[in-house]
mmCIF file of C-alpha atoms and ligand atoms in Angstrom:
data_model
loop_
_atom_site.group_PDB
_atom_site.id
_atom_site.type_symbol
_atom_site.label_atom_id
_atom_site.label_comp_id
_atom_site.label_asym_id
_atom_site.label_seq_id
_atom_site.Cartn_x
_atom_site.Cartn_y
_atom_site.Cartn_z
ATOM 1 C CA MET A 1 92.531 118.665 67.909
ATOM 2 C CA ASN A 2 95.879 119.747 66.705
ATOM 3 C CA ALA A 3 98.294 117.391 64.842
ATOM 4 C CA THR A 4 100.403 116.743 67.762
ATOM 5 C CA GLN A 5 97.435 115.399 69.795
ATOM 6 C CA GLN A 6 96.377 112.725 67.145
ATOM 7 C CA VAL A 7 96.830 109.084 67.467
ATOM 8 C CA PRO A 8 99.048 107.233 65.137
ATOM 9 C CA ALA A 9 97.271 106.275 61.873
ATOM 10 C CA THR A 10 98.525 102.642 62.363
ATOM 11 C CA VAL A 11 99.397 100.920 65.668
ATOM 12 C CA ALA A 12 100.432 97.276 66.250
ATOM 13 C CA VAL A 13 99.595 95.515 69.435
ATOM 14 C CA ILE A 14 101.202 92.187 70.267
ATOM 15 C CA GLY A 15 99.107 89.850 72.395
ATOM 16 C CA GLY A 16 95.350 89.793 72.372
ATOM 17 C CA GLY A 17 94.465 88.960 75.753
ATOM 18 C CA ARG A 18 92.595 91.173 78.238
ATOM 19 C CA MET A 19 94.915 94.230 77.984
ATOM 20 C CA GLY A 20 95.925 93.711 74.174
ATOM 21 C CA ALA A 21 92.174 93.707 72.990
ATOM 22 C CA GLY A 22 91.389 96.702 75.204
ATOM 23 C CA ILE A 23 94.527 98.703 73.964
ATOM 24 C CA ALA A 24 93.404 97.810 70.435
ATOM 25 C CA GLN A 25 89.887 98.787 71.142
ATOM 26 C CA VAL A 26 90.713 102.414 72.451
ATOM 27 C CA PHE A 27 92.935 103.320 69.484
ATOM 28 C CA ALA A 28 90.521 101.905 66.906
ATOM 29 C CA VAL A 29 87.800 104.199 68.459
ATOM 30 C CA GLN A 30 89.794 107.182 67.740
ATOM 31 C CA GLY A 31 90.363 106.283 64.044
ATOM 32 C CA THR A 32 93.629 104.377 64.209
ATOM 33 C CA HIS A 33 94.103 101.157 62.298
ATOM 34 C CA VAL A 34 95.076 98.435 64.597
ATOM 35 C CA SER A 35 96.808 95.095 63.895
ATOM 36 C CA ILE A 36 96.740 92.455 66.835
ATOM 37 C CA ALA A 37 99.333 89.758 66.583
ATOM 38 C CA GLU A 38 98.213 86.765 68.797
ATOM 39 C CA SER A 39 99.973 83.646 68.596
ATOM 40 C CA ASP A 40 97.239 81.328 69.938
ATOM 41 C CA SER A 41 94.135 80.623 67.906
ATOM 42 C CA ALA A 42 91.687 80.310 70.440
ATOM 43 C CA ALA A 43 92.862 83.557 72.183
ATOM 44 C CA ALA A 44 92.548 85.387 68.748
ATOM 45 C CA GLU A 45 89.172 84.175 68.520
ATOM 46 C CA ALA A 46 88.220 85.329 71.898
ATOM 47 C CA ALA A 47 89.812 88.650 71.409
ATOM 48 C CA ARG A 48 87.527 88.938 68.269
ATOM 49 C CA SER A 49 84.379 88.283 70.104
ATOM 50 C CA ARG A 50 85.410 90.226 73.246
ATOM 51 C CA LEU A 51 86.039 93.355 70.956
ATOM 52 C CA THR A 52 82.665 92.885 68.908
ATOM 53 C CA ASP A 53 80.622 92.539 72.325
ATOM 54 C CA THR A 54 82.158 95.456 74.131
ATOM 55 C CA LEU A 55 82.011 97.625 71.105
ATOM 56 C CA ARG A 56 78.409 96.538 70.333
ATOM 57 C CA LYS A 57 77.220 97.124 73.932
ATOM 58 C CA ALA A 58 79.267 100.736 73.834
ATOM 59 C CA ALA A 59 77.175 101.506 70.770
ATOM 60 C CA GLU A 60 73.967 100.383 72.214
ATOM 61 C CA ARG A 61 74.212 102.596 75.142
ATOM 62 C CA GLY A 62 75.376 105.491 72.866
ATOM 63 C CA LYS A 63 78.589 105.455 74.212
ATOM 64 C CA LEU A 64 80.459 104.974 70.704
ATOM 65 C CA ALA A 65 81.017 108.224 68.828
ATOM 66 C CA ALA A 66 81.790 106.192 65.777
ATOM 67 C CA ASP A 67 79.865 103.768 63.769
ATOM 68 C CA LEU A 68 80.230 100.424 64.885
ATOM 69 C CA ASP A 69 81.264 98.414 61.781
ATOM 70 C CA VAL A 70 83.550 101.174 60.793
ATOM 71 C CA VAL A 71 85.534 100.637 64.214
ATOM 72 C CA LEU A 72 85.405 96.948 63.850
ATOM 73 C CA ASP A 73 86.777 97.315 60.323
ATOM 74 C CA ARG A 74 89.622 99.131 61.757
ATOM 75 C CA ILE A 75 90.864 96.003 63.692
ATOM 76 C CA VAL A 76 92.523 92.940 62.223
ATOM 77 C CA VAL A 77 94.087 89.925 64.184
ATOM 78 C CA VAL A 78 97.060 88.352 62.720
ATOM 79 C CA ASP A 79 98.885 85.195 63.744
ATOM 80 C CA GLU A 80 102.417 86.248 63.777
ATOM 81 C CA ILE A 81 104.416 89.347 64.462
ATOM 82 C CA GLY A 82 105.884 89.137 60.855
ATOM 83 C CA LYS A 83 102.417 90.211 59.561
ATOM 84 C CA LEU A 84 102.331 93.172 61.631
ATOM 85 C CA PRO A 85 101.898 96.364 59.381
ATOM 86 C CA ALA A 86 105.568 97.918 58.482
ATOM 87 C CA ASP A 87 104.079 101.532 58.687
ATOM 88 C CA ALA A 88 102.994 101.156 62.249
ATOM 89 C CA GLY A 89 103.724 104.340 64.173
ATOM 90 C CA LEU A 90 103.422 102.643 67.649
ATOM 91 C CA VAL A 91 103.987 98.963 68.786
ATOM 92 C CA VAL A 92 102.560 98.029 72.230
ATOM 93 C CA GLU A 93 103.319 94.538 73.592
ATOM 94 C CA ALA A 94 100.693 93.288 75.937
ATOM 95 C CA VAL A 95 102.040 89.507 76.120
ATOM 96 C CA PRO A 96 102.194 87.573 79.481
ATOM 97 C CA GLU A 97 104.515 89.322 82.139
ATOM 98 C CA ARG A 98 107.803 87.417 81.457
ATOM 99 C CA ALA A 99 110.909 89.134 80.499
ATOM 100 C CA ASP A 100 112.102 86.339 78.120
ATOM 101 C CA LEU A 101 108.939 86.476 76.034
ATOM 102 C CA LYS A 102 108.554 90.305 76.040
ATOM 103 C CA ILE A 103 112.153 90.568 74.784
ATOM 104 C CA ALA A 104 111.410 87.944 72.081
ATOM 105 C CA VAL A 105 108.195 89.765 70.740
ATOM 106 C CA LEU A 106 109.669 93.310 71.022
ATOM 107 C CA THR A 107 113.003 92.259 69.057
ATOM 108 C CA LYS A 108 110.935 90.657 66.516
ATOM 109 C CA ALA A 109 108.594 93.674 66.093
ATOM 110 C CA GLU A 110 111.705 95.827 65.861
ATOM 111 C CA ALA A 111 112.688 94.044 62.537
ATOM 112 C CA VAL A 112 109.396 94.517 61.068
ATOM 113 C CA VAL A 113 108.513 98.421 61.649
ATOM 114 C CA GLY A 114 110.218 101.308 60.489
ATOM 115 C CA GLU A 115 112.912 103.407 62.206
ATOM 116 C CA ASP A 116 110.421 106.130 63.430
ATOM 117 C CA ALA A 117 108.181 103.811 65.146
ATOM 118 C CA VAL A 118 107.952 103.991 68.991
ATOM 119 C CA LEU A 119 108.058 100.525 70.657
ATOM 120 C CA ALA A 120 106.217 100.218 74.168
ATOM 121 C CA SER A 121 105.693 97.641 76.859
ATOM 122 C CA ASN A 122 102.461 97.386 78.898
ATOM 123 C CA THR A 123 104.272 95.612 81.484
ATOM 124 C CA SER A 124 103.132 96.348 84.950
ATOM 125 C CA SER A 125 106.224 95.537 86.893
ATOM 126 C CA LEU A 126 109.337 94.540 84.644
ATOM 127 C CA SER A 127 112.274 96.834 84.111
ATOM 128 C CA ILE A 128 111.875 99.172 81.065
ATOM 129 C CA GLY A 129 115.759 99.359 81.051
ATOM 130 C CA GLU A 130 116.456 95.619 80.962
ATOM 131 C CA LEU A 131 113.788 95.139 78.150
ATOM 132 C CA GLY A 132 114.906 97.914 76.018
ATOM 133 C CA ALA A 133 118.667 96.864 76.344
ATOM 134 C CA ALA A 134 117.459 93.789 74.107
ATOM 135 C CA LEU A 135 116.692 96.408 71.322
ATOM 136 C CA ASP A 136 118.876 97.772 68.649
ATOM 137 C CA ALA A 137 117.265 101.122 69.408
ATOM 138 C CA PRO A 138 116.496 101.507 73.127
ATOM 139 C CA SER A 139 115.974 105.135 72.597
ATOM 140 C CA ARG A 140 112.469 104.537 71.103
ATOM 141 C CA PHE A 141 111.190 102.074 73.712
ATOM 142 C CA LEU A 142 109.461 103.042 76.679
ATOM 143 C CA GLY A 143 106.577 101.448 78.974
ATOM 144 C CA MET A 144 102.917 102.496 78.372
ATOM 145 C CA HIS A 145 101.041 100.926 81.264
ATOM 146 C CA PHE A 146 97.433 100.823 80.640
ATOM 147 C CA PHE A 147 94.965 99.663 83.375
ATOM 148 C CA ASN A 148 92.030 97.237 83.283
ATOM 149 C CA PRO A 149 89.542 97.528 81.774
ATOM 150 C CA VAL A 150 91.322 99.700 79.214
ATOM 151 C CA PRO A 151 88.360 101.501 77.809
ATOM 152 C CA ALA A 152 87.053 102.749 81.317
ATOM 153 C CA SER A 153 90.553 103.384 82.994
ATOM 154 C CA LYS A 154 91.696 107.023 82.915
ATOM 155 C CA LEU A 155 95.337 106.669 83.733
ATOM 156 C CA VAL A 156 98.364 105.421 81.540
ATOM 157 C CA GLU A 157 101.746 105.532 83.265
ATOM 158 C CA VAL A 158 104.289 106.587 80.918
ATOM 159 C CA VAL A 159 107.621 105.009 82.110
ATOM 160 C CA TYR A 160 110.943 105.879 80.495
ATOM 161 C CA GLY A 161 113.909 103.873 80.817
ATOM 162 C CA PRO A 162 117.582 105.146 81.159
ATOM 163 C CA ASP A 163 117.809 105.170 77.310
ATOM 164 C CA THR A 164 114.284 106.382 76.317
ATOM 165 C CA ALA A 165 114.787 109.626 74.146
ATOM 166 C CA GLU A 166 112.857 112.530 75.719
ATOM 167 C CA PRO A 167 110.749 113.284 72.325
ATOM 168 C CA VAL A 168 109.478 109.584 72.464
ATOM 169 C CA VAL A 169 108.141 110.384 75.950
ATOM 170 C CA HIS A 170 106.309 113.573 74.673
ATOM 171 C CA ARG A 171 104.923 111.574 71.692
ATOM 172 C CA ALA A 172 103.506 108.663 74.194
ATOM 173 C CA GLN A 173 102.057 111.460 76.591
ATOM 174 C CA GLU A 174 100.307 113.249 73.515
ATOM 175 C CA TRP A 175 98.896 109.690 72.322
ATOM 176 C CA VAL A 176 97.391 109.184 75.771
ATOM 177 C CA ARG A 177 95.943 112.436 75.829
ATOM 178 C CA ALA A 178 94.519 111.997 72.223
ATOM 179 C CA LEU A 179 92.861 108.817 73.823
ATOM 180 C CA GLY A 180 91.015 110.933 76.312
ATOM 181 C CA LYS A 181 93.157 109.453 79.111
ATOM 182 C CA THR A 182 95.693 111.037 81.728
ATOM 183 C CA ASP A 183 99.298 110.534 81.586
ATOM 184 C CA VAL A 184 101.625 110.423 84.443
ATOM 185 C CA VAL A 185 105.388 110.330 83.604
ATOM 186 C CA VAL A 186 107.410 107.723 86.006
ATOM 187 C CA ARG A 187 111.143 106.904 85.974
ATOM 188 C CA ASP A 188 111.664 103.231 85.476
ATOM 189 C CA SER A 189 111.630 101.850 88.891
ATOM 190 C CA PRO A 190 109.964 98.705 90.642
ATOM 191 C CA GLY A 191 106.300 98.969 90.747
ATOM 192 C CA PHE A 192 106.428 102.337 89.109
ATOM 193 C CA ALA A 193 104.121 105.044 90.741
ATOM 194 C CA THR A 194 100.789 102.976 91.037
ATOM 195 C CA SER A 195 101.919 99.494 92.368
ATOM 196 C CA ARG A 196 104.457 100.945 94.702
ATOM 197 C CA LEU A 197 101.829 102.944 96.612
ATOM 198 C CA GLY A 198 98.815 100.873 96.156
ATOM 199 C CA VAL A 199 100.636 97.482 97.195
ATOM 200 C CA LEU A 200 102.148 99.005 100.259
ATOM 201 C CA LEU A 201 98.703 100.452 101.290
ATOM 202 C CA GLY A 202 97.325 97.105 100.816
ATOM 203 C CA LEU A 203 99.954 95.124 102.732
ATOM 204 C CA GLU A 204 99.732 97.688 105.792
ATOM 205 C CA ALA A 205 95.858 97.057 105.886
ATOM 206 C CA ILE A 206 96.447 93.195 105.888
ATOM 207 C CA ARG A 207 98.968 93.769 108.780
ATOM 208 C CA MET A 208 96.397 95.771 110.679
ATOM 209 C CA LEU A 209 93.884 92.850 110.287
ATOM 210 C CA GLU A 210 96.596 90.673 111.721
ATOM 211 C CA GLU A 211 97.006 92.980 114.779
ATOM 212 C CA ASP A 212 93.181 93.053 115.084
ATOM 213 C CA VAL A 213 93.079 96.567 114.722
ATOM 214 C CA ALA A 214 89.695 96.553 113.011
ATOM 215 C CA ASP A 215 87.810 94.383 110.896
ATOM 216 C CA ALA A 216 88.164 94.248 106.924
ATOM 217 C CA LYS A 217 84.819 96.293 106.612
ATOM 218 C CA ALA A 218 86.082 98.896 108.874
ATOM 219 C CA ILE A 219 89.415 99.333 107.494
ATOM 220 C CA ASP A 220 87.955 99.700 103.857
ATOM 221 C CA THR A 221 85.209 102.199 105.071
ATOM 222 C CA ALA A 222 87.906 104.270 106.915
ATOM 223 C CA MET A 223 89.760 104.821 103.741
ATOM 224 C CA GLU A 224 86.786 105.318 101.466
ATOM 225 C CA LEU A 225 84.949 107.884 103.777
ATOM 226 C CA GLY A 226 87.899 109.216 105.622
ATOM 227 C CA TYR A 227 90.213 109.564 102.796
ATOM 228 C CA ARG A 228 87.838 109.381 99.862
ATOM 229 C CA HIS A 229 89.319 106.615 98.224
ATOM 230 C CA PRO A 230 86.842 104.936 95.869
ATOM 231 C CA MET A 231 87.637 101.697 97.169
ATOM 232 C CA GLY A 232 89.389 100.488 100.457
ATOM 233 C CA PRO A 233 92.727 98.818 100.154
ATOM 234 C CA LEU A 234 91.472 95.323 101.106
ATOM 235 C CA ARG A 235 88.411 95.301 98.759
ATOM 236 C CA SER A 236 91.106 96.385 96.048
ATOM 237 C CA THR A 237 93.274 93.573 96.887
ATOM 238 C CA ASP A 238 90.420 91.251 96.517
ATOM 239 C CA LEU A 239 89.649 92.587 92.851
ATOM 240 C CA VAL A 240 93.322 92.424 91.890
ATOM 241 C CA GLY A 241 93.361 88.718 93.177
ATOM 242 C CA LEU A 242 95.425 87.985 96.459
ATOM 243 C CA ASP A 243 97.921 85.652 94.409
ATOM 244 C CA VAL A 244 98.654 88.714 92.005
ATOM 245 C CA ARG A 245 99.290 90.805 95.160
ATOM 246 C CA LEU A 246 101.511 88.410 96.576
ATOM 247 C CA ALA A 247 103.800 88.103 93.541
ATOM 248 C CA VAL A 248 104.030 91.777 93.153
ATOM 249 C CA ALA A 249 104.996 92.114 96.821
ATOM 250 C CA GLU A 250 107.572 89.419 96.574
ATOM 251 C CA TYR A 251 109.095 91.205 93.641
ATOM 252 C CA LEU A 252 108.960 94.647 95.303
ATOM 253 C CA GLN A 253 110.486 93.059 98.517
ATOM 254 C CA THR A 254 113.554 91.940 96.514
ATOM 255 C CA THR A 255 113.891 95.101 94.632
ATOM 256 C CA LEU A 256 112.694 97.925 97.211
ATOM 257 C CA GLY A 257 113.306 96.213 100.565
ATOM 258 C CA ASP A 258 111.428 94.515 103.292
ATOM 259 C CA ARG A 259 108.810 97.206 103.751
ATOM 260 C CA PHE A 260 107.052 95.298 101.158
ATOM 261 C CA ALA A 261 107.533 91.702 102.946
ATOM 262 C CA PRO A 262 104.139 90.072 102.439
ATOM 263 C CA PRO A 263 102.038 89.451 105.683
ATOM 264 C CA GLN A 264 101.553 85.837 106.747
ATOM 265 C CA LEU A 265 98.044 86.292 106.688
ATOM 266 C CA LEU A 266 98.216 87.217 102.883
ATOM 267 C CA ARG A 267 100.467 83.930 102.158
ATOM 268 C CA ASP A 268 97.822 81.830 104.303
ATOM 269 C CA LYS A 269 94.922 82.889 102.228
ATOM 270 C CA VAL A 270 96.639 82.371 99.000
ATOM 271 C CA ALA A 271 97.642 78.815 100.260
ATOM 272 C CA ALA A 272 94.040 78.184 101.231
ATOM 273 C CA GLY A 273 92.760 79.212 97.878
ATOM 274 C CA GLU A 274 91.169 82.590 99.052
ATOM 275 C CA LEU A 275 92.220 84.639 96.162
ATOM 276 C CA GLY A 276 89.545 87.127 96.338
ATOM 277 C CA ARG A 277 86.642 87.843 93.978
ATOM 278 C CA LYS A 278 87.617 85.285 91.501
ATOM 279 C CA THR A 279 87.307 82.487 93.984
ATOM 280 C CA GLY A 280 84.244 83.959 96.023
ATOM 281 C CA ARG A 281 86.260 84.796 98.975
ATOM 282 C CA GLY A 282 89.253 87.121 99.992
ATOM 283 C CA PHE A 283 89.209 89.661 102.863
ATOM 284 C CA HIS A 284 85.483 89.912 101.998
ATOM 285 C CA ASP A 285 82.853 87.376 100.857
ATOM 286 C CA TRP A 286 81.970 87.792 97.102
ATOM 287 C CA LYS A 287 79.347 84.869 96.947
HETATM 288 N N1 LIG B 1 95.395 92.171 83.565
HETATM 289 C C1 LIG B 1 95.724 93.350 83.999
HETATM 290 O O1 LIG B 1 94.916 93.754 84.963
HETATM 291 C C2 LIG B 1 96.853 94.103 83.805
HETATM 292 C C3 LIG B 1 96.929 95.545 83.942
HETATM 293 C C4 LIG B 1 97.935 96.219 83.559
HETATM 294 C C5 LIG B 1 99.044 95.629 82.925
HETATM 295 N N2 LIG B 1 98.948 94.349 82.763
HETATM 296 C C6 LIG B 1 100.205 93.647 81.969
HETATM 297 O O2 LIG B 1 99.599 93.638 80.521
HETATM 298 C C7 LIG B 1 100.354 92.272 80.118
HETATM 299 C C8 LIG B 1 99.148 91.409 79.415
HETATM 300 O O3 LIG B 1 98.560 91.064 80.554
HETATM 301 P P1 LIG B 1 96.841 90.402 80.026
HETATM 302 O O4 LIG B 1 96.239 90.309 81.423
HETATM 303 O O5 LIG B 1 96.309 91.156 78.942
HETATM 304 O O6 LIG B 1 97.484 88.850 79.776
HETATM 305 P P2 LIG B 1 96.689 87.677 79.116
HETATM 306 O O7 LIG B 1 97.138 86.458 79.466
HETATM 307 O O8 LIG B 1 95.312 87.906 79.069
HETATM 308 O O9 LIG B 1 96.961 88.018 77.412
HETATM 309 C C9 LIG B 1 98.249 87.864 76.938
HETATM 310 C C10 LIG B 1 98.086 87.392 75.634
HETATM 311 O O10 LIG B 1 99.345 87.189 74.830
HETATM 312 C C11 LIG B 1 99.214 86.070 74.000
HETATM 313 N N3 LIG B 1 100.648 85.935 73.586
HETATM 314 C C12 LIG B 1 101.540 84.882 74.264
HETATM 315 N N4 LIG B 1 102.709 84.945 73.505
HETATM 316 C C13 LIG B 1 102.596 85.591 72.385
HETATM 317 C C14 LIG B 1 103.492 85.766 71.414
HETATM 318 N N5 LIG B 1 104.590 85.375 71.251
HETATM 319 N N6 LIG B 1 103.007 86.551 70.185
HETATM 320 C C15 LIG B 1 101.652 86.865 70.253
HETATM 321 N N7 LIG B 1 100.885 86.798 71.351
HETATM 322 C C16 LIG B 1 101.358 86.150 72.415
HETATM 323 C C17 LIG B 1 98.548 85.041 74.651
HETATM 324 O O11 LIG B 1 98.056 83.984 73.808
HETATM 325 C C18 LIG B 1 97.557 85.939 75.407
HETATM 326 O O12 LIG B 1 96.284 85.787 74.617
HETATM 327 C C19 LIG B 1 101.204 91.810 81.042
HETATM 328 O O13 LIG B 1 102.564 92.374 80.922
HETATM 329 C C20 LIG B 1 100.420 92.123 82.276
HETATM 330 O O14 LIG B 1 101.374 92.547 83.479
HETATM 331 C C21 LIG B 1 97.908 93.763 83.139
#
């Protein structure tokens, strides 16, 4: 591994939820010292136990190259952004998907870390340009869109905004590769590359159900075997959550146009509480 393929020595993560804890884990496994700022004490406790559990299971399966205790010792959880390390080379925010909240934590973090640090958002949909505009130095800000679950997911979308400096994009790409993942570079635009295509396919599959073209199992099997998709579009919608899909489709409709208009069947299912795997029923039965 040459110098440019190394992860930063120190990384700060803001938000210790599902994504933040996963991002902390993958950096710590590679040797990074990670500090997670988590404002909710119960969530901080949950992050600690989730990290311990997943890393222990990985060690038991022989999938953890480093010593479990050494990796765990590299991760600390703090209760406020002011306590994040000033020498962090990268800050990744993973707080809930609200622009005002993300701007508040990013501007706070910008005041804590040095001038050379890169600031990143794990947003799935918000505009990198709009978030970056609130910073003193938007040139060092970009999107690093990790996927869930972070340790098992191979992809990170690296999203550059109108002000992101090119060397910052290159550094992010190198870090993604040092994590053993694959980067795709995407210009800041609604839905980036993944949601824009994935959601459109899911919506068309729902319209096909409405038109009685085939049943859910047949539509999914057609894409799985015919197009070698690992999972059909309706099963995938069930896993993401129909409510989450509906919210993203509504956002993409307002930003990209009516081809993202949510089908009535999706609205009806959400209204009926059929949200997919998490409620036991969506387009498929999960009980
Ligand atoms: N869950 C997914 O599948 C997924 C996938 C890709 C990207 N994302 C994006 O990642 C981000 C986080 O998603 P998540 O699913 O991990 O959410 P989550 O709700 O599990 O975690 C967010 C955490 O941020 C904490 N938080 C809130 N305000 C804070 C503050 N001011 N300071 C510090 N911590 C604070 C919350 O207490 C919570 O623990 C969102 O932008 C989401 O769109 C999520």
